[in-house]
Short mmCIF file of C-alpha atoms in Angstrom, two decimals:
data_model
loop_
_atom_site.label_atom_id
_atom_site.label_comp_id
_atom_site.label_asym_id
_atom_site.label_seq_id
_atom_site.Cartn_x
_atom_site.Cartn_y
_atom_site.Cartn_z
CA UNK I 1 0.00 0.00 0.00
CA UNK I 2 1.44 3.41 -0.97
CA UNK I 3 1.66 6.30 1.46
CA UNK I 4 -1.07 8.07 -0.53
CA UNK I 5 -3.38 5.09 -0.08
CA UNK I 6 -2.51 4.93 3.61
CA UNK I 7 -3.61 8.55 4.06
CA UNK I 8 -6.96 8.24 2.34
CA UNK I 9 -10.37 6.70 2.68
CA UNK I 10 -12.95 6.17 -0.09
CA UNK I 11 -13.49 9.92 -0.64
CA UNK I 12 -10.38 12.04 -0.53
CA UNK I 13 -12.30 15.21 0.17
CA UNK I 14 -11.68 18.89 -0.30
CA UNK I 15 -9.59 21.08 1.98
CA UNK I 16 -11.03 24.57 2.46
CA UNK I 17 -8.43 27.05 3.72
CA UNK I 18 -9.58 30.49 4.83
CA UNK I 19 -9.13 32.52 8.00
CA UNK I 20 -12.65 33.97 7.74
CA UNK I 21 -15.51 31.87 9.16
CA UNK I 22 -18.08 33.44 6.79
CA UNK I 23 -16.01 32.39 3.76
CA UNK I 24 -15.73 28.80 5.03
CA UNK I 25 -19.49 28.66 5.61
CA UNK I 26 -20.13 30.00 2.09
CA UNK I 27 -17.77 27.42 0.54
CA UNK I 28 -19.45 24.61 2.48
CA UNK I 29 -22.86 25.80 1.30
CA UNK I 30 -21.75 25.89 -2.36
CA UNK I 31 -19.87 22.57 -2.30
CA UNK I 32 -22.09 20.59 0.06
CA UNK I 33 -24.19 19.21 -2.79
CA UNK I 34 -21.13 17.44 -4.27
CA UNK I 35 -21.33 14.87 -1.44
CA UNK I 36 -17.59 14.96 -0.82
CA UNK I 37 -16.10 15.39 2.64
CA UNK I 38 -15.19 19.02 3.30
CA UNK I 39 -12.38 19.82 5.73
CA UNK I 40 -11.56 23.22 7.17
CA UNK I 41 -8.25 24.89 7.92
CA UNK I 42 -8.11 28.41 9.32
CA UNK I 43 -4.45 29.03 8.40
CA UNK I 44 -1.66 27.86 6.16
CA UNK I 45 -0.11 26.00 9.08
CA UNK I 46 -3.37 24.14 9.78
CA UNK I 47 -3.67 23.32 6.08
CA UNK I 48 -0.19 21.77 6.00
CA UNK I 49 -0.97 19.63 9.05
CA UNK I 50 -4.21 18.41 7.45
CA UNK I 51 -2.43 17.62 4.16
CA UNK I 52 0.15 15.52 5.97
CA UNK I 53 -2.54 13.56 7.84
CA UNK I 54 -4.73 12.59 4.89
CA UNK I 55 -5.04 12.79 1.14
CA UNK I 56 -7.16 15.47 -0.50
CA UNK I 57 -8.50 15.65 -4.04
CA UNK I 58 -8.26 19.45 -4.04
CA UNK I 59 -7.36 22.48 -1.94
CA UNK I 60 -9.35 25.72 -2.11
CA UNK I 61 -6.94 28.28 -0.73
CA UNK I 62 -7.51 31.89 0.27
CA UNK I 63 -4.65 34.17 -0.78
CA UNK I 64 -4.80 36.68 2.07
CA UNK I 65 -4.40 35.15 5.51
CA UNK I 66 -2.41 36.25 8.56
CA UNK I 67 0.81 34.36 9.19
CA UNK I 68 1.57 32.07 6.27
CA UNK I 69 -0.45 33.50 3.35
CA UNK I 70 -1.88 31.45 0.50
CA UNK I 71 1.17 31.84 -1.74
CA UNK I 72 3.52 30.58 0.98
CA UNK I 73 1.15 27.72 1.78
CA UNK I 74 0.97 26.74 -1.90
CA UNK I 75 4.76 26.82 -2.15
CA UNK I 76 5.01 24.45 0.85
CA UNK I 77 2.35 22.14 -0.64
CA UNK I 78 4.17 21.95 -3.98
CA UNK I 79 7.56 21.40 -2.31
CA UNK I 80 6.59 18.18 -0.49
CA UNK I 81 6.58 14.87 -2.40
CA UNK I 82 3.40 13.62 -0.74
CA UNK I 83 1.41 16.80 -1.48
CA UNK I 84 2.97 18.23 -4.65
CA UNK I 85 0.30 16.75 -6.95
CA UNK I 86 -2.71 18.09 -5.03
CA UNK I 87 -4.40 20.72 -7.22
CA UNK I 88 -4.90 24.16 -5.70
CA UNK I 89 -7.58 26.69 -6.59
CA UNK I 90 -6.78 30.12 -5.20
CA UNK I 91 -9.69 32.22 -3.98
CA UNK I 92 -9.22 35.90 -3.29
CA UNK I 93 -11.21 39.06 -2.80
CA UNK I 94 -8.50 41.13 -4.43
CA UNK I 95 -9.75 41.90 -7.92
CA UNK I 96 -7.60 44.89 -8.82
CA UNK I 97 -4.16 43.28 -8.49
CA UNK I 98 -3.44 41.26 -11.65
CA UNK I 99 -0.07 40.34 -10.15
CA UNK I 100 -1.89 38.12 -7.65
CA UNK I 101 -3.21 35.85 -10.39
CA UNK I 102 0.24 35.60 -11.98
CA UNK I 103 1.83 34.86 -8.60
CA UNK I 104 -0.85 32.24 -7.90
CA UNK I 105 -0.18 30.37 -11.13
CA UNK I 106 3.58 30.74 -10.60
CA UNK I 107 3.31 28.99 -7.23
CA UNK I 108 1.56 26.03 -8.80
CA UNK I 109 -2.14 26.88 -8.69
CA UNK I 110 -4.40 24.95 -11.04
CA UNK I 111 -6.91 27.82 -11.07
CA UNK I 112 -7.57 31.26 -9.60
CA UNK I 113 -10.98 32.76 -8.77
CA UNK I 114 -11.91 36.13 -7.32
CA UNK I 115 -14.61 36.62 -4.71
CA UNK I 116 -17.47 36.91 -4.99
CA UNK I 117 -17.38 33.85 -7.24
CA UNK I 118 -20.23 32.31 -9.19
CA UNK I 119 -21.30 29.21 -7.20
CA UNK I 120 -22.06 27.27 -10.38
CA UNK I 121 -18.63 27.99 -11.83
CA UNK I 122 -16.87 27.00 -8.61
CA UNK I 123 -18.89 23.79 -8.30
CA UNK I 124 -18.18 22.91 -11.95
CA UNK I 125 -14.43 23.48 -11.55
CA UNK I 126 -14.30 21.48 -8.33
CA UNK I 127 -16.25 18.65 -9.99
CA UNK I 128 -13.64 18.43 -12.75
CA UNK I 129 -10.83 18.11 -10.21
CA UNK I 130 -12.75 15.50 -8.23
CA UNK I 131 -13.24 13.43 -11.38
CA UNK I 132 -9.54 13.76 -12.25
CA UNK I 133 -8.68 12.58 -8.74
CA UNK I 134 -10.95 9.54 -9.10
CA UNK I 135 -9.40 8.68 -12.47
CA UNK I 136 -5.88 8.99 -11.03
CA UNK I 137 -6.77 6.63 -8.17
CA UNK I 138 -8.24 4.19 -10.69
CA UNK I 139 -5.01 4.31 -12.72
CA UNK I 140 -2.90 3.76 -9.59
CA UNK I 141 -4.96 0.68 -8.70
CA UNK I 142 -4.66 -0.68 -12.25
CA UNK I 143 -0.90 -0.16 -12.25
CA UNK I 144 -0.57 -1.85 -8.86
CA UNK I 145 -2.60 -4.82 -10.10
CA UNK I 146 -0.48 -4.97 -13.25
CA UNK I 147 2.74 -4.97 -11.20
CA UNK I 148 1.36 -7.78 -9.04
CA UNK I 149 0.40 -9.78 -12.13
CA UNK I 150 3.88 -9.32 -13.66
CA UNK I 151 5.52 -10.42 -10.41
CA UNK I 152 3.34 -13.54 -10.35
CA UNK I 153 4.20 -14.37 -13.97
CA UNK I 154 7.89 -13.88 -13.15
CA UNK I 155 7.65 -16.26 -10.19
CA UNK I 156 5.88 -18.87 -12.32
CA UNK I 157 8.50 -18.58 -15.07
CA UNK I 158 11.31 -18.95 -12.56
CA UNK I 159 9.65 -22.07 -11.13
CA UNK I 160 9.24 -23.52 -14.63
CA UNK I 161 12.87 -22.77 -15.48
CA UNK I 162 13.96 -24.61 -12.33
CA UNK I 163 12.14 -27.69 -13.56
CA UNK I 164 13.76 -27.67 -17.00
CA UNK I 165 16.67 -29.91 -17.96
CA UNK I 166 19.99 -28.30 -18.88
CA UNK I 167 19.37 -28.62 -22.65
CA UNK I 168 15.92 -27.09 -22.26
CA UNK I 169 17.46 -24.19 -20.27
CA UNK I 170 19.84 -23.53 -23.13
CA UNK I 171 16.91 -23.39 -25.54
CA UNK I 172 15.04 -21.00 -23.21
CA UNK I 173 18.11 -18.73 -23.01
CA UNK I 174 18.35 -18.71 -26.80
CA UNK I 175 14.66 -17.83 -27.06
CA UNK I 176 15.08 -15.01 -24.55
CA UNK I 177 18.03 -13.70 -26.50
CA UNK I 178 16.00 -13.72 -29.71
CA UNK I 179 13.08 -11.98 -28.01
CA UNK I 180 15.33 -9.30 -26.55
CA UNK I 181 16.68 -8.50 -30.02
CA UNK I 182 13.19 -7.65 -31.27
#
């Protein structure tokens, strides 16, 4: 079992990071209908702790927070091997600073929305990331199963080779050599 699998349950969930209670309540109201677990963090530090405890499909991250702001938090998320692939959508109330959007994308954000945001747009974007997360988990399971199958075939081949006579082993080696050339 990989460390990602060890940190997850059936639904990876969404991490909502904002220092303002009203914003967290609004996000929960908009995203509640997606039937995914929603987790709160009131600071960048809390967000990092949550990300190290469990796997998330997505992080919705406020840019402006006291202490570690959203950009610093995103940089920490992208720096760690176990969290670097978690998509981040930045949410900010700052509309007039185009540099914020650039900085958000530069720190690894998958998307950037200004408040007030359209609930339908946010829900649609989050749904896409949730589906991508599900597909990635499906691929990981398929690859793990494939690795297990290959290992089993290798063990069976080794057992068969052990049973072969010396002349048969020579023939098998010649066949392998021919196959490797192709």
